[in-house]
Amino acid sequence: MTYCVGLKLNRGLVFMSDTRTNAGVDNISVFRKMFLWQTEGERSITLMTAGNLATTQAVVSLLSERAKPADERGAPSILEAPSMFQVARLVGETLREVIAQQSGLDGPQADSPFSATLILGGQVRGGEPRLFMIYPEGNFVEASADTPFFQIGETKYGKPILIRAYDADMSFEEAVKLLMLSFDSTIKANLSVGLPLDLHLYQADSFRTGALRRIERDDVYFETISSGWGEALKEAFRQMPPYSLG
């Protein structure tokens, strides 16, 4: 299982992903699910993946191959697309292409064993930072003021805190704290999601890869957030008025 979140703020974009993959309780591995491309001063692109590992690795490999100089490739590049919308279109087409090849079908089906879902975000000079969720069929939707974040993978446990606490004006520090709480809730509820976590903070109009962090299992801040949130919930529960049976 996987859990990835892309969050759109007024100051930029925040990405966080876990690194756990499993094929049963006795076959757990660590694989990166966050990938970055940039042309410094011109664009920064971040992709997070959930679904069949062979599919997502093939998509990332193709995108990287096609990001090489024009004389070394034979397909359009996400480093040359004129807008983030066109980047999303290219990524969606690549995902559709890989699923079709692996499944032996003319087109992908959502319930294919080779299915995958992606979160794509970034900024191309001349446009604003944009965030997309890309489906196995290759189509996609864009984040908006009404839907300012996307989740893929095991989404249900970490969603309530995002809905309740998100603020478009929050700082990157507050956003990281919010995402850590979301991931902590998910990790506690589903053992197939786990640390280490990968984090990328993209500052709007910087047009380069921002702060990158890997949050390890012994991360002091994450442990503080996890234990403190548990105690805060217990205290909030105790302060709520009791139900009356009378």
CSV table of C-alpha atoms in Angstrom, one decimal:
chain,number,residue,atom,x,y,z
A,1,MET,CA,0.0,0.0,0.0
A,2,THR,CA,1.0,3.6,-0.4
A,3,TYR,CA,0.1,7.0,1.0
A,4,CYS,CA,1.0,10.2,-0.8
A,5,VAL,CA,-0.3,13.8,-0.4
A,6,GLY,CA,0.1,16.9,-2.6
A,7,LEU,CA,-0.9,20.1,-1.0
A,8,LYS,CA,-1.4,23.5,-2.7
A,9,LEU,CA,-0.7,26.6,-0.6
A,10,ASN,CA,-0.6,30.3,-1.5
A,11,ARG,CA,3.2,30.2,-1.0
A,12,GLY,CA,3.8,27.0,-3.1
A,13,LEU,CA,3.3,23.3,-3.1
A,14,VAL,CA,4.0,20.6,-0.5
A,15,PHE,CA,4.6,16.9,-1.3
A,16,MET,CA,4.9,14.0,1.1
A,17,SER,CA,5.0,10.3,0.4
A,18,ASP,CA,5.7,7.1,2.3
A,19,THR,CA,8.2,4.5,1.0
A,20,ARG,CA,6.7,1.2,2.0
A,21,THR,CA,5.6,-1.5,-0.5
A,22,ASN,CA,4.5,-4.9,0.4
A,23,ALA,CA,3.3,-8.2,-1.1
A,24,GLY,CA,2.2,-9.7,2.2
A,25,VAL,CA,3.3,-9.2,5.8
A,26,ASP,CA,6.6,-11.1,5.2
A,27,ASN,CA,7.6,-9.3,2.0
A,28,ILE,CA,8.0,-5.6,2.9
A,29,SER,CA,10.4,-3.3,1.0
A,30,VAL,CA,11.3,0.4,0.8
A,31,PHE,CA,11.0,2.1,-2.6
A,32,ARG,CA,11.0,5.8,-3.4
A,33,LYS,CA,7.6,7.1,-4.6
A,34,MET,CA,8.6,10.7,-5.2
A,35,PHE,CA,10.5,11.8,-8.3
A,36,LEU,CA,11.7,15.3,-9.3
A,37,TRP,CA,12.8,17.0,-12.5
A,38,GLN,CA,13.9,20.6,-13.0
A,39,THR,CA,15.4,23.1,-15.4
A,40,GLU,CA,16.6,25.6,-12.9
A,41,GLY,CA,15.2,29.0,-13.5
A,42,GLU,CA,12.6,27.6,-15.9
A,43,ARG,CA,10.6,24.8,-14.3
A,44,SER,CA,10.3,22.4,-11.4
A,45,ILE,CA,8.2,19.2,-11.6
A,46,THR,CA,7.4,16.6,-8.8
A,47,LEU,CA,5.7,13.3,-9.4
A,48,MET,CA,4.4,10.9,-6.7
A,49,THR,CA,3.1,7.4,-7.5
A,50,ALA,CA,0.7,4.8,-6.2
A,51,GLY,CA,-0.2,1.4,-7.6
A,52,ASN,CA,1.6,-1.4,-9.3
A,53,LEU,CA,5.3,-0.9,-8.7
A,54,ALA,CA,6.4,-2.2,-12.1
A,55,THR,CA,4.0,0.2,-13.8
A,56,THR,CA,5.1,3.2,-11.8
A,57,GLN,CA,8.8,2.5,-12.3
A,58,ALA,CA,8.2,2.1,-16.0
A,59,VAL,CA,6.4,5.5,-16.2
A,60,VAL,CA,9.2,7.2,-14.3
A,61,SER,CA,11.9,5.6,-16.4
A,62,LEU,CA,10.1,6.6,-19.7
A,63,LEU,CA,9.7,10.2,-18.4
A,64,SER,CA,13.4,10.4,-17.5
A,65,GLU,CA,14.5,8.9,-20.8
A,66,ARG,CA,12.3,11.4,-22.7
A,67,ALA,CA,13.8,14.2,-20.6
A,68,LYS,CA,17.2,13.7,-22.3
A,69,PRO,CA,18.4,16.0,-25.1
A,70,ALA,CA,16.3,15.8,-28.2
A,71,ASP,CA,18.9,13.8,-30.2
A,72,GLU,CA,18.8,11.1,-27.6
A,73,ARG,CA,15.0,10.4,-27.5
A,74,GLY,CA,12.1,10.0,-29.7
A,75,ALA,CA,9.1,11.5,-27.8
A,76,PRO,CA,8.0,14.8,-26.3
A,77,SER,CA,9.7,15.8,-23.0
A,78,ILE,CA,8.1,17.1,-19.8
A,79,LEU,CA,11.1,19.5,-19.7
A,80,GLU,CA,10.0,21.1,-22.9
A,81,ALA,CA,6.2,21.2,-22.5
A,82,PRO,CA,5.1,24.8,-22.5
A,83,SER,CA,2.8,24.6,-19.4
A,84,MET,CA,2.0,22.3,-16.5
A,85,PHE,CA,-1.2,21.4,-18.2
A,86,GLN,CA,0.8,20.0,-21.1
A,87,VAL,CA,3.2,18.3,-18.6
A,88,ALA,CA,0.1,16.6,-17.1
A,89,ARG,CA,-1.1,15.6,-20.5
A,90,LEU,CA,2.3,14.0,-21.4
A,91,VAL,CA,2.4,12.2,-18.0
A,92,GLY,CA,-1.1,10.9,-18.5
A,93,GLU,CA,-0.3,9.6,-22.0
A,94,THR,CA,2.8,7.9,-20.7
A,95,LEU,CA,0.8,6.2,-17.9
A,96,ARG,CA,-1.8,5.1,-20.4
A,97,GLU,CA,0.9,3.8,-22.7
A,98,VAL,CA,2.6,1.7,-20.0
A,99,ILE,CA,-0.6,0.2,-18.7
A,100,ALA,CA,-1.7,-0.7,-22.2
A,101,GLN,CA,1.7,-2.4,-23.0
A,102,GLN,CA,1.7,-4.3,-19.7
A,103,SER,CA,-1.9,-5.5,-19.9
A,104,GLY,CA,-1.9,-6.3,-23.6
A,105,LEU,CA,-5.0,-4.2,-24.1
A,106,ASP,CA,-5.7,-1.4,-26.6
A,107,GLY,CA,-6.5,0.8,-23.6
A,108,PRO,CA,-6.1,0.7,-19.8
A,109,GLN,CA,-8.9,-0.3,-17.5
A,110,ALA,CA,-9.2,1.1,-14.0
A,111,ASP,CA,-9.3,-2.4,-12.4
A,112,SER,CA,-6.2,-3.6,-14.3
A,113,PRO,CA,-3.6,-5.4,-12.1
A,114,PHE,CA,-1.1,-2.9,-13.7
A,115,SER,CA,-3.1,0.1,-12.5
A,116,ALA,CA,-1.5,3.2,-11.1
A,117,THR,CA,-2.5,6.7,-9.9
A,118,LEU,CA,-0.2,9.7,-9.8
A,119,ILE,CA,0.0,13.1,-8.2
A,120,LEU,CA,1.9,15.7,-10.4
A,121,GLY,CA,2.8,19.2,-9.3
A,122,GLY,CA,5.1,22.0,-10.2
A,123,GLN,CA,5.5,25.2,-12.1
A,124,VAL,CA,6.6,26.3,-15.6
A,125,ARG,CA,7.8,29.8,-16.1
A,126,GLY,CA,4.9,31.9,-17.4
A,127,GLY,CA,2.4,30.0,-15.3
A,128,GLU,CA,1.3,29.5,-11.7
A,129,PRO,CA,2.1,26.5,-9.5
A,130,ARG,CA,-0.3,23.7,-10.4
A,131,LEU,CA,-1.3,20.4,-8.9
A,132,PHE,CA,-2.9,17.4,-10.7
A,133,MET,CA,-4.1,13.9,-10.0
A,134,ILE,CA,-3.7,11.6,-12.9
A,135,TYR,CA,-5.8,8.4,-13.3
A,136,PRO,CA,-4.9,5.1,-14.9
A,137,GLU,CA,-6.9,6.0,-18.0
A,138,GLY,CA,-4.6,8.9,-18.5
A,139,ASN,CA,-7.1,11.6,-17.8
A,140,PHE,CA,-6.6,14.0,-14.9
A,141,VAL,CA,-8.1,16.7,-12.6
A,142,GLU,CA,-6.5,19.8,-11.2
A,143,ALA,CA,-6.5,21.1,-7.6
A,144,SER,CA,-8.6,24.2,-6.9
A,145,ALA,CA,-9.6,26.5,-4.1
A,146,ASP,CA,-12.4,23.9,-3.4
A,147,THR,CA,-10.1,20.9,-3.7
A,148,PRO,CA,-6.7,22.2,-2.6
A,149,PHE,CA,-5.0,18.8,-2.0
A,150,PHE,CA,-4.9,15.3,-3.5
A,151,GLN,CA,-4.2,12.0,-1.9
A,152,ILE,CA,-3.4,8.6,-3.5
A,153,GLY,CA,-3.1,5.2,-2.0
A,154,GLU,CA,-4.5,4.6,1.5
A,155,THR,CA,-6.4,7.9,1.8
A,156,LYS,CA,-9.2,7.5,4.3
A,157,TYR,CA,-7.4,7.6,7.6
A,158,GLY,CA,-5.4,10.8,6.9
A,159,LYS,CA,-8.1,12.8,5.2
A,160,PRO,CA,-10.1,14.2,8.2
A,161,ILE,CA,-7.2,16.2,9.7
A,162,LEU,CA,-6.4,17.7,6.3
A,163,ILE,CA,-10.0,18.8,5.8
A,164,ARG,CA,-10.3,20.3,9.3
A,165,ALA,CA,-6.9,22.0,9.6
A,166,TYR,CA,-5.9,23.1,6.0
A,167,ASP,CA,-5.5,26.8,5.4
A,168,ALA,CA,-4.2,28.1,2.1
A,169,ASP,CA,-2.2,30.8,4.0
A,170,MET,CA,-0.4,28.5,6.3
A,171,SER,CA,3.4,28.4,6.4
A,172,PHE,CA,5.4,25.6,5.1
A,173,GLU,CA,6.3,24.7,8.7
A,174,GLU,CA,2.6,24.4,9.5
A,175,ALA,CA,1.9,22.4,6.4
A,176,VAL,CA,4.6,19.9,7.2
A,177,LYS,CA,3.1,19.5,10.7
A,178,LEU,CA,-0.3,19.0,9.2
A,179,LEU,CA,1.0,16.3,6.8
A,180,MET,CA,2.9,14.5,9.5
A,181,LEU,CA,-0.3,14.3,11.5
A,182,SER,CA,-2.1,12.9,8.5
A,183,PHE,CA,0.6,10.3,7.9
A,184,ASP,CA,0.8,9.4,11.6
A,185,SER,CA,-3.0,8.6,11.6
A,186,THR,CA,-2.6,6.5,8.4
A,187,ILE,CA,0.5,4.6,9.7
A,188,LYS,CA,-1.3,3.8,13.0
A,189,ALA,CA,-4.4,2.5,11.1
A,190,ASN,CA,-2.7,0.6,8.3
A,191,LEU,CA,0.6,-1.3,8.7
A,192,SER,CA,1.1,-1.3,4.9
A,193,VAL,CA,2.0,2.4,5.1
A,194,GLY,CA,5.2,3.3,6.9
A,195,LEU,CA,8.3,5.4,7.3
A,196,PRO,CA,10.7,6.6,6.0
A,197,LEU,CA,8.7,9.6,4.5
A,198,ASP,CA,9.9,11.8,1.6
A,199,LEU,CA,9.2,15.5,1.7
A,200,HIS,CA,9.5,18.2,-0.9
A,201,LEU,CA,8.7,21.9,-0.4
A,202,TYR,CA,8.4,23.9,-3.6
A,203,GLN,CA,8.4,27.7,-3.2
A,204,ALA,CA,6.2,29.5,-5.8
A,205,ASP,CA,8.2,31.3,-8.5
A,206,SER,CA,11.5,29.7,-7.5
A,207,PHE,CA,11.6,27.4,-10.6
A,208,ARG,CA,13.9,25.0,-8.9
A,209,THR,CA,13.8,22.0,-6.6
A,210,GLY,CA,13.0,23.2,-3.0
A,211,ALA,CA,13.8,21.8,0.4
A,212,LEU,CA,14.1,18.0,0.3
A,213,ARG,CA,13.9,15.8,3.5
A,214,ARG,CA,13.7,12.1,4.3
A,215,ILE,CA,11.9,11.5,7.6
A,216,GLU,CA,13.4,8.4,9.1
A,217,ARG,CA,11.9,6.0,11.7
A,218,ASP,CA,13.8,7.6,14.5
A,219,ASP,CA,13.0,11.2,13.6
A,220,VAL,CA,12.6,13.1,16.8
A,221,TYR,CA,10.1,15.7,15.5
A,222,PHE,CA,7.8,13.0,14.0
A,223,GLU,CA,7.9,11.0,17.3
A,224,THR,CA,7.0,14.2,19.2
A,225,ILE,CA,4.1,15.0,16.8
A,226,SER,CA,2.8,11.4,17.1
A,227,SER,CA,2.8,11.2,20.8
A,228,GLY,CA,1.6,14.8,21.4
A,229,TRP,CA,-1.3,14.4,19.0
A,230,GLY,CA,-2.5,11.3,20.8
A,231,GLU,CA,-2.4,13.0,24.1
A,232,ALA,CA,-4.1,16.1,22.6
A,233,LEU,CA,-7.0,14.0,21.2
A,234,LYS,CA,-7.5,12.3,24.6
A,235,GLU,CA,-7.6,15.6,26.4
A,236,ALA,CA,-10.1,17.0,23.8
A,237,PHE,CA,-12.2,14.0,24.3
A,238,ARG,CA,-12.2,14.4,28.1
A,239,GLN,CA,-13.3,18.0,27.8
A,240,MET,CA,-16.3,17.3,25.6
A,241,PRO,CA,-19.6,17.3,27.5
A,242,PRO,CA,-20.8,13.8,28.4
A,243,TYR,CA,-23.9,12.3,26.7
A,244,SER,CA,-27.0,12.4,28.9
A,245,LEU,CA,-29.0,9.2,29.4
A,246,GLY,CA,-31.6,11.0,31.4
